[in-house]
């Protein structure tokens, strides 16, 4: 991209950041063999941002390095390496596999209860996992889970004899030339751009603290620049050491049954899959406390796009950025939320309680007709059912009608088994 066009891109990016109240952001693009790096706000291109769940792609890559070395097998029961989960056929250790956990088809809930004993040590976390109720049978469908990636981090530690922090740094990042920062690391001081909560009405940005627990580091503790994310993405496209080309292809291949409704068009072994007219993109979204980041890679054309922002409004910035980049002939793979078709009556059997781990979803209505959705007490008003059992709600902060998710079950019989929202399945508990 010529210098003039890069300057125009930089101006557009800075304008988007101002309009969305984002204090600082980075955009890094690799396309047509060229690198484009622009920033917004008082931040340079090398600053580290908490990248949230994009960390999971690094944890998955580290696990797959061990698979390539023969230290892990995708289809062995995880109890082989984590005996605290039990090794009998009926226990979690005997029922779950690494392949299921990487693709979020394990049936594990999103998270554990916020209990102090679970955070006290990794082994206590594993023991608490033995008491978990699976959302759905392993291998039966997609439900996004942080718990599963804690388990992967523990398997890495058991096999390598290193902490997750040391393993991801020594075995993956340093060979790729990426110098990381971590939000939480025992005995080390963190250095990263702080996140912000932005009031969409007033535009006021308030700095917020990162709350991730050390035991959950393998889910979201990395802080990286957009340039770092592009370097990681390029290594996946090239199959550069320590990554193996075949392993990288396997990670991007959609897993059967991993229907990531609300998040992506499919899911591989650590990567989300986004359908595009020119071919599938791989990627991951990441939201930490007051940050929102994106990574997309295009295997067919060797393109990588990465965004880091230090605001909860960074997600809305991304939506506009995708449009702006495409209008400048810079393709970007992304998920298109399903359209909301005709409104249909809400059957009474959809009212009730649904649960995913410690999160309860309650669909109710004072008159059995007008409905609302409460998520652990936070209420979303005016729930409306649409064709295909999709439902929309009114977002409290903005007052906009948005896609809330979908009900699961058998429309031909009217049987309701759960709901799926934000990629997470909550099973039916009681009417």
Short mmCIF file of C-alpha atoms in Angstrom, two decimals:
data_model
loop_
_atom_site.label_atom_id
_atom_site.label_comp_id
_atom_site.label_asym_id
_atom_site.label_seq_id
_atom_site.Cartn_x
_atom_site.Cartn_y
_atom_site.Cartn_z
CA UNK A 1 0.00 0.00 0.00
CA UNK A 2 1.56 3.34 -1.02
CA UNK A 3 2.35 5.93 1.63
CA UNK A 4 -0.63 8.13 0.74
CA UNK A 5 -3.06 5.26 1.17
CA UNK A 6 -1.41 4.28 4.46
CA UNK A 7 -1.85 7.85 5.69
CA UNK A 8 -5.54 7.72 4.74
CA UNK A 9 -5.89 4.40 6.56
CA UNK A 10 -4.25 5.90 9.64
CA UNK A 11 -6.60 8.89 9.55
CA UNK A 12 -9.64 6.63 9.18
CA UNK A 13 -8.47 4.44 12.07
CA UNK A 14 -7.87 7.39 14.37
CA UNK A 15 -11.33 8.75 13.53
CA UNK A 16 -12.97 5.41 14.38
CA UNK A 17 -11.16 5.33 17.72
CA UNK A 18 -12.36 8.86 18.57
CA UNK A 19 -15.96 8.13 17.59
CA UNK A 20 -16.07 4.97 19.70
CA UNK A 21 -14.29 6.50 22.69
CA UNK A 22 -11.31 4.13 22.41
CA UNK A 23 -8.30 5.73 24.17
CA UNK A 24 -5.67 3.63 22.33
CA UNK A 25 -5.62 1.07 19.53
CA UNK A 26 -3.32 -0.70 17.07
CA UNK A 27 -4.07 -2.06 13.61
CA UNK A 28 -1.59 -4.36 11.89
CA UNK A 29 -2.14 -5.85 8.44
CA UNK A 30 -0.08 -8.16 6.25
CA UNK A 31 -1.37 -8.26 2.68
CA UNK A 32 0.24 -8.62 -0.75
CA UNK A 33 3.59 -9.21 0.94
CA UNK A 34 3.53 -5.83 2.70
CA UNK A 35 3.12 -4.85 6.34
CA UNK A 36 0.87 -1.97 7.40
CA UNK A 37 0.97 -0.75 11.01
CA UNK A 38 -1.08 2.18 12.29
CA UNK A 39 -2.01 3.34 15.77
CA UNK A 40 -4.60 5.57 17.41
CA UNK A 41 -4.21 7.48 20.66
CA UNK A 42 -1.11 7.83 22.80
CA UNK A 43 0.40 4.43 22.09
CA UNK A 44 3.18 3.10 19.90
CA UNK A 45 3.10 0.03 17.65
CA UNK A 46 5.01 -2.15 20.15
CA UNK A 47 2.80 -1.59 23.21
CA UNK A 48 1.24 -4.70 24.74
CA UNK A 49 -2.56 -4.98 25.07
CA UNK A 50 -4.45 -7.66 27.06
CA UNK A 51 -5.71 -9.86 24.21
CA UNK A 52 -8.15 -11.94 26.28
CA UNK A 53 -9.28 -15.20 24.71
CA UNK A 54 -6.92 -14.88 21.74
CA UNK A 55 -4.57 -16.42 24.33
CA UNK A 56 -6.43 -19.68 23.69
CA UNK A 57 -4.99 -19.92 20.16
CA UNK A 58 -1.50 -19.79 21.68
CA UNK A 59 -2.37 -22.44 24.28
CA UNK A 60 -3.87 -24.60 21.52
CA UNK A 61 -0.76 -24.13 19.37
CA UNK A 62 1.47 -25.16 22.27
CA UNK A 63 -0.63 -28.30 22.81
CA UNK A 64 -0.41 -29.12 19.09
CA UNK A 65 3.38 -28.75 19.19
CA UNK A 66 3.30 -31.50 21.83
CA UNK A 67 0.97 -33.54 19.59
CA UNK A 68 3.44 -33.21 16.72
CA UNK A 69 6.23 -34.37 19.05
CA UNK A 70 4.22 -37.43 20.08
CA UNK A 71 3.82 -36.29 23.69
CA UNK A 72 0.05 -35.83 23.40
CA UNK A 73 -2.63 -37.63 21.41
CA UNK A 74 -5.76 -35.82 20.27
CA UNK A 75 -8.04 -38.75 21.07
CA UNK A 76 -6.59 -40.11 24.30
CA UNK A 77 -8.71 -39.58 27.45
CA UNK A 78 -7.41 -36.48 29.23
CA UNK A 79 -7.29 -38.44 32.50
CA UNK A 80 -4.13 -40.03 31.10
CA UNK A 81 -2.35 -36.78 31.96
CA UNK A 82 -4.76 -35.33 34.54
CA UNK A 83 -5.56 -38.18 36.97
CA UNK A 84 -7.29 -35.68 39.32
CA UNK A 85 -10.21 -35.77 36.84
CA UNK A 86 -10.52 -39.53 37.30
CA UNK A 87 -9.42 -42.28 34.96
CA UNK A 88 -12.54 -44.46 34.95
CA UNK A 89 -14.69 -44.53 31.82
CA UNK A 90 -17.59 -42.66 33.48
CA UNK A 91 -15.51 -39.82 34.93
CA UNK A 92 -14.49 -36.61 33.16
CA UNK A 93 -10.94 -37.89 32.74
CA UNK A 94 -12.18 -40.97 30.92
CA UNK A 95 -14.86 -39.27 28.80
CA UNK A 96 -13.11 -36.18 27.45
CA UNK A 97 -10.40 -35.92 24.79
CA UNK A 98 -8.01 -33.16 23.79
CA UNK A 99 -9.71 -32.92 20.38
CA UNK A 100 -13.07 -32.21 22.03
CA UNK A 101 -11.64 -29.63 24.40
CA UNK A 102 -9.70 -27.78 21.67
CA UNK A 103 -12.86 -27.55 19.52
CA UNK A 104 -15.21 -26.65 22.40
CA UNK A 105 -17.21 -29.83 21.84
CA UNK A 106 -16.38 -31.34 25.26
CA UNK A 107 -19.68 -30.28 26.87
CA UNK A 108 -17.79 -28.50 29.68
CA UNK A 109 -19.46 -25.36 31.07
CA UNK A 110 -17.97 -21.95 30.39
CA UNK A 111 -16.52 -21.48 33.87
CA UNK A 112 -16.41 -22.67 37.46
CA UNK A 113 -18.19 -21.02 40.34
CA UNK A 114 -16.21 -18.05 41.64
CA UNK A 115 -15.02 -19.90 44.74
CA UNK A 116 -11.79 -19.21 46.58
CA UNK A 117 -10.90 -22.89 46.87
CA UNK A 118 -10.98 -23.34 43.08
CA UNK A 119 -8.48 -20.50 42.71
CA UNK A 120 -6.16 -21.72 45.45
CA UNK A 121 -4.18 -24.12 43.25
CA UNK A 122 -4.34 -25.86 39.86
CA UNK A 123 -4.86 -29.23 41.53
CA UNK A 124 -7.77 -27.89 43.57
CA UNK A 125 -9.26 -26.51 40.35
CA UNK A 126 -9.05 -29.99 38.81
CA UNK A 127 -10.65 -31.59 41.84
CA UNK A 128 -13.51 -29.11 41.64
CA UNK A 129 -13.93 -30.01 37.97
CA UNK A 130 -14.81 -33.56 38.97
CA UNK A 131 -18.05 -32.20 40.43
CA UNK A 132 -19.05 -30.39 37.23
CA UNK A 133 -22.25 -31.15 35.38
CA UNK A 134 -21.65 -31.27 31.64
CA UNK A 135 -23.87 -28.98 29.59
CA UNK A 136 -24.25 -31.68 26.93
CA UNK A 137 -22.64 -35.06 26.13
CA UNK A 138 -19.01 -34.88 24.90
CA UNK A 139 -18.78 -34.63 21.12
CA UNK A 140 -22.47 -33.79 20.64
CA UNK A 141 -22.13 -30.09 19.85
CA UNK A 142 -20.37 -26.78 20.40
CA UNK A 143 -20.39 -24.84 23.66
CA UNK A 144 -17.58 -22.38 24.37
CA UNK A 145 -15.62 -23.24 27.52
CA UNK A 146 -12.87 -21.52 29.46
CA UNK A 147 -12.64 -24.54 31.77
CA UNK A 148 -11.40 -26.73 28.93
CA UNK A 149 -8.46 -24.44 28.23
CA UNK A 150 -7.48 -24.45 31.89
CA UNK A 151 -7.29 -28.24 31.51
CA UNK A 152 -5.13 -27.92 28.38
CA UNK A 153 -2.78 -25.59 30.25
CA UNK A 154 -2.45 -28.17 33.02
CA UNK A 155 -1.73 -30.96 30.50
CA UNK A 156 1.05 -28.80 29.02
CA UNK A 157 2.51 -28.33 32.50
CA UNK A 158 2.36 -32.03 33.33
CA UNK A 159 4.09 -33.04 30.08
CA UNK A 160 6.75 -30.32 29.87
CA UNK A 161 7.53 -30.02 33.57
CA UNK A 162 7.28 -26.24 33.14
CA UNK A 163 4.65 -23.73 34.17
CA UNK A 164 2.28 -22.65 31.40
CA UNK A 165 3.98 -19.24 31.38
CA UNK A 166 7.44 -20.71 30.89
CA UNK A 167 6.25 -23.26 28.34
CA UNK A 168 4.37 -20.82 26.10
CA UNK A 169 7.28 -18.40 26.21
CA UNK A 170 10.15 -20.87 25.72
CA UNK A 171 8.54 -23.40 23.37
CA UNK A 172 6.35 -21.14 21.23
CA UNK A 173 6.80 -17.39 21.50
CA UNK A 174 10.58 -16.98 21.64
CA UNK A 175 11.14 -19.23 18.59
CA UNK A 176 8.65 -16.97 16.77
CA UNK A 177 10.42 -13.82 17.93
CA UNK A 178 7.49 -12.65 20.07
CA UNK A 179 8.27 -11.03 23.42
CA UNK A 180 5.15 -11.42 25.59
CA UNK A 181 3.79 -9.71 28.64
CA UNK A 182 1.34 -11.43 31.01
CA UNK A 183 -1.58 -10.01 32.96
CA UNK A 184 -0.81 -12.30 35.86
CA UNK A 185 2.33 -14.34 36.49
CA UNK A 186 3.64 -15.55 39.86
CA UNK A 187 6.65 -13.54 40.96
CA UNK A 188 6.65 -11.17 37.98
CA UNK A 189 5.44 -7.61 37.42
CA UNK A 190 3.08 -7.02 34.52
CA UNK A 191 3.48 -4.29 31.92
CA UNK A 192 0.61 -3.62 29.53
CA UNK A 193 -1.83 -0.96 28.31
CA UNK A 194 -4.72 -0.72 30.81
CA UNK A 195 -8.29 -1.42 29.73
CA UNK A 196 -11.17 1.05 29.97
CA UNK A 197 -14.92 0.94 30.46
CA UNK A 198 -16.53 3.56 28.23
CA UNK A 199 -19.97 4.99 28.90
CA UNK A 200 -21.63 4.96 25.46
CA UNK A 201 -23.85 7.93 26.40
CA UNK A 202 -21.28 10.32 27.89
CA UNK A 203 -18.16 8.94 26.22
CA UNK A 204 -16.32 8.95 29.54
CA UNK A 205 -13.59 6.29 29.80
CA UNK A 206 -12.73 4.80 33.20
CA UNK A 207 -9.64 2.66 33.67
CA UNK A 208 -10.40 -0.85 34.94
CA UNK A 209 -8.25 -3.53 36.56
CA UNK A 210 -7.64 -6.98 35.10
CA UNK A 211 -9.35 -9.68 37.17
CA UNK A 212 -8.17 -12.94 35.58
CA UNK A 213 -7.01 -15.51 38.13
CA UNK A 214 -3.58 -17.12 37.84
CA UNK A 215 -5.14 -20.59 37.61
CA UNK A 216 -6.96 -19.46 34.44
CA UNK A 217 -3.92 -17.91 32.74
CA UNK A 218 -3.97 -20.31 29.78
CA UNK A 219 -7.42 -18.93 28.85
CA UNK A 220 -6.57 -15.25 28.63
CA UNK A 221 -3.44 -13.95 30.36
CA UNK A 222 -1.36 -12.82 27.34
CA UNK A 223 -0.70 -9.17 26.52
CA UNK A 224 0.59 -8.60 22.98
CA UNK A 225 0.77 -5.96 20.28
CA UNK A 226 -1.12 -6.16 17.00
CA UNK A 227 2.28 -6.67 15.32
CA UNK A 228 2.89 -9.66 17.61
CA UNK A 229 -0.46 -11.14 16.59
CA UNK A 230 0.38 -10.73 12.90
CA UNK A 231 3.73 -12.45 13.41
CA UNK A 232 1.97 -15.35 15.13
CA UNK A 233 -0.61 -15.52 12.34
CA UNK A 234 2.07 -15.55 9.63
CA UNK A 235 3.86 -18.40 11.42
CA UNK A 236 0.62 -20.40 11.26
CA UNK A 237 0.25 -19.69 7.56
CA UNK A 238 3.83 -20.73 6.81
CA UNK A 239 4.02 -23.61 9.28
CA UNK A 240 7.19 -22.00 10.67
CA UNK A 241 9.10 -23.79 13.44
CA UNK A 242 8.16 -24.73 16.07
CA UNK A 243 4.81 -25.10 14.29
CA UNK A 244 4.37 -27.90 11.78
CA UNK A 245 2.63 -27.16 8.47
CA UNK A 246 0.29 -30.17 8.73
CA UNK A 247 -0.57 -29.38 12.33
CA UNK A 248 -1.44 -25.79 11.34
CA UNK A 249 -3.77 -27.07 8.63
CA UNK A 250 -5.39 -29.49 11.07
CA UNK A 251 -6.03 -26.65 13.54
CA UNK A 252 -7.88 -24.60 10.91
CA UNK A 253 -10.03 -27.48 9.64
CA UNK A 254 -13.64 -27.23 10.95
CA UNK A 255 -14.58 -30.01 13.37
CA UNK A 256 -17.81 -31.84 12.56
CA UNK A 257 -20.61 -30.73 14.86
CA UNK A 258 -18.78 -27.61 16.12
CA UNK A 259 -21.58 -25.22 15.20
CA UNK A 260 -20.39 -22.04 16.91
CA UNK A 261 -23.65 -20.12 16.59
CA UNK A 262 -23.19 -16.52 17.73
CA UNK A 263 -19.40 -16.58 17.45
CA UNK A 264 -18.25 -18.03 14.12
CA UNK A 265 -19.25 -20.22 11.17
CA UNK A 266 -17.33 -23.20 12.56
CA UNK A 267 -14.50 -24.18 14.88
CA UNK A 268 -11.28 -26.10 14.44
CA UNK A 269 -8.66 -27.17 16.98
CA UNK A 270 -8.22 -23.79 18.63
CA UNK A 271 -9.21 -21.52 15.74
CA UNK A 272 -12.62 -20.13 14.89
CA UNK A 273 -13.57 -20.46 11.20
CA UNK A 274 -15.17 -17.64 9.21
CA UNK A 275 -16.73 -18.36 5.81
CA UNK A 276 -15.80 -16.01 2.98
CA UNK A 277 -16.45 -15.97 -0.76
CA UNK A 278 -12.73 -16.40 -1.42
CA UNK A 279 -12.24 -19.19 1.14
CA UNK A 280 -12.26 -19.80 4.87
CA UNK A 281 -10.50 -17.47 7.29
CA UNK A 282 -9.31 -18.57 10.71
CA UNK A 283 -9.19 -16.33 13.74
CA UNK A 284 -10.23 -15.56 17.29
CA UNK A 285 -11.79 -12.70 19.23
CA UNK A 286 -10.49 -11.62 22.61
CA UNK A 287 -12.10 -9.51 25.32
CA UNK A 288 -10.30 -8.87 28.60
CA UNK A 289 -11.38 -6.35 31.26
CA UNK A 290 -11.87 -3.17 29.23
CA UNK A 291 -10.14 -4.42 26.07
CA UNK A 292 -11.35 -5.87 22.77
CA UNK A 293 -9.02 -7.48 20.22
CA UNK A 294 -9.29 -9.42 16.95
CA UNK A 295 -7.05 -11.72 14.90
CA UNK A 296 -7.86 -13.04 11.40
CA UNK A 297 -5.72 -15.12 9.03
CA UNK A 298 -6.43 -16.00 5.38
CA UNK A 299 -4.58 -19.20 4.38
CA UNK A 300 -5.50 -18.92 0.71
CA UNK A 301 -3.92 -15.49 0.22
CA UNK A 302 -1.38 -15.15 3.06
CA UNK A 303 -3.27 -12.29 4.68
CA UNK A 304 -3.34 -11.45 8.38
CA UNK A 305 -5.32 -8.69 10.12
CA UNK A 306 -4.98 -7.87 13.82
CA UNK A 307 -6.65 -5.24 15.99
CA UNK A 308 -5.98 -4.32 19.61
CA UNK A 309 -8.04 -1.78 21.58
CA UNK A 310 -8.13 -0.81 25.24
CA UNK A 311 -11.85 -0.20 25.55
CA UNK A 312 -15.02 -2.25 25.87
CA UNK A 313 -16.28 -0.31 22.81
CA UNK A 314 -13.53 -1.83 20.68
CA UNK A 315 -15.99 -4.45 19.44
CA UNK A 316 -18.16 -1.78 17.79
CA UNK A 317 -15.01 -0.20 16.34
CA UNK A 318 -14.12 -3.57 14.79
CA UNK A 319 -17.51 -3.87 13.11
CA UNK A 320 -17.02 -0.51 11.37
CA UNK A 321 -13.36 -1.24 10.65
CA UNK A 322 -14.25 -4.42 8.74
CA UNK A 323 -16.56 -2.39 6.50
CA UNK A 324 -13.93 0.34 5.97
CA UNK A 325 -11.16 -2.13 5.13
CA UNK A 326 -13.32 -4.02 2.67
CA UNK A 327 -14.25 -0.73 0.98
CA UNK A 328 -10.49 -0.16 0.51
CA UNK A 329 -10.06 -3.60 -1.12
CA UNK A 330 -8.48 -5.10 2.00
CA UNK A 331 -10.47 -8.32 2.62
CA UNK A 332 -11.23 -9.34 6.20
CA UNK A 333 -12.98 -12.52 7.30
CA UNK A 334 -15.65 -12.04 9.94
CA UNK A 335 -18.84 -13.58 11.29
CA UNK A 336 -22.14 -12.33 9.92
CA UNK A 337 -24.83 -12.59 12.58
CA UNK A 338 -27.97 -14.36 11.27
CA UNK A 339 -30.74 -12.03 10.17
CA UNK A 340 -33.92 -11.82 12.20
CA UNK A 341 -36.82 -13.11 10.15
CA UNK A 342 -40.55 -13.04 10.88
CA UNK A 343 -41.66 -12.85 14.49
CA UNK A 344 -43.55 -15.91 15.72
CA UNK A 345 -45.48 -16.62 18.96
CA UNK A 346 -43.42 -17.61 21.99
CA UNK A 347 -44.67 -21.00 23.28
CA UNK A 348 -45.12 -21.28 27.01
CA UNK A 349 -42.74 -24.26 27.16
CA UNK A 350 -39.81 -21.93 26.40
CA UNK A 351 -40.26 -20.12 29.71
CA UNK A 352 -38.04 -21.41 32.50
CA UNK A 353 -34.50 -21.75 33.75
CA UNK A 354 -31.41 -22.75 31.74
CA UNK A 355 -27.94 -23.23 33.18
CA UNK A 356 -24.30 -23.32 32.05
CA UNK A 357 -22.06 -23.92 35.05
CA UNK A 358 -22.56 -21.01 37.44
CA UNK A 359 -24.51 -18.90 34.91
CA UNK A 360 -28.30 -19.07 35.01
CA UNK A 361 -30.49 -17.85 32.16
CA UNK A 362 -34.17 -17.29 33.01
CA UNK A 363 -36.81 -16.70 30.36
CA UNK A 364 -39.96 -15.34 31.95
CA UNK A 365 -42.82 -12.89 31.53
CA UNK A 366 -45.38 -11.41 33.88
CA UNK A 367 -48.34 -12.31 31.68
CA UNK A 368 -46.95 -15.37 29.90
CA UNK A 369 -46.84 -13.40 26.66
CA UNK A 370 -44.39 -10.51 26.97
CA UNK A 371 -41.03 -12.13 27.76
CA UNK A 372 -37.61 -11.12 29.07
CA UNK A 373 -34.25 -12.81 29.55
CA UNK A 374 -32.32 -12.55 32.83
CA UNK A 375 -28.64 -13.59 32.88
CA UNK A 376 -27.56 -14.03 36.50
CA UNK A 377 -30.02 -11.28 37.38
CA UNK A 378 -29.16 -8.83 34.57
CA UNK A 379 -32.40 -8.39 32.68
CA UNK A 380 -32.80 -7.99 28.92
CA UNK A 381 -36.31 -6.79 28.12
CA UNK A 382 -38.75 -7.54 25.32
CA UNK A 383 -37.59 -10.99 24.22
CA UNK A 384 -39.07 -11.79 20.81
CA UNK A 385 -39.02 -15.18 19.07
CA UNK A 386 -38.27 -15.38 15.33
CA UNK A 387 -38.34 -18.11 12.70
CA UNK A 388 -35.77 -20.82 13.31
CA UNK A 389 -36.21 -20.35 17.09
CA UNK A 390 -33.86 -17.36 17.06
CA UNK A 391 -34.65 -14.74 19.68
CA UNK A 392 -33.88 -11.05 19.97
CA UNK A 393 -33.79 -8.79 23.03
CA UNK A 394 -33.38 -5.09 23.80
CA UNK A 395 -29.83 -4.29 24.93
CA UNK A 396 -29.95 -2.37 28.25
CA UNK A 397 -27.05 0.02 27.55
CA UNK A 398 -28.00 1.12 24.04
CA UNK A 399 -31.73 0.39 23.80
CA UNK A 400 -31.08 -1.39 20.48
CA UNK A 401 -32.76 -4.64 19.49
CA UNK A 402 -30.06 -7.29 19.06
CA UNK A 403 -29.84 -11.01 18.36
CA UNK A 404 -29.82 -12.72 21.74
CA UNK A 405 -29.34 -16.32 20.65
CA UNK A 406 -31.52 -19.30 19.81
CA UNK A 407 -33.54 -21.97 21.53
CA UNK A 408 -32.39 -25.56 21.03
CA UNK A 409 -34.51 -28.66 20.65
CA UNK A 410 -36.87 -30.18 18.12
CA UNK A 411 -39.20 -27.64 16.47
CA UNK A 412 -41.31 -30.46 14.97
CA UNK A 413 -42.30 -31.69 18.43
CA UNK A 414 -41.89 -28.40 20.30
CA UNK A 415 -39.45 -29.99 22.74
CA UNK A 416 -36.99 -27.40 24.14
CA UNK A 417 -33.65 -28.69 25.45
CA UNK A 418 -31.68 -25.46 25.96
CA UNK A 419 -30.57 -22.12 24.62
CA UNK A 420 -27.36 -21.04 22.88
CA UNK A 421 -26.14 -17.48 23.32
CA UNK A 422 -22.68 -16.08 22.64
CA UNK A 423 -21.55 -19.55 21.60
CA UNK A 424 -22.43 -21.02 24.99
CA UNK A 425 -25.13 -23.63 25.49
CA UNK A 426 -27.27 -23.59 28.61
CA UNK A 427 -29.23 -26.74 29.30
CA UNK A 428 -32.90 -26.72 30.33
CA UNK A 429 -33.28 -27.05 34.07
CA UNK A 430 -36.91 -26.41 34.96
CA UNK A 431 -40.03 -24.81 33.43
#
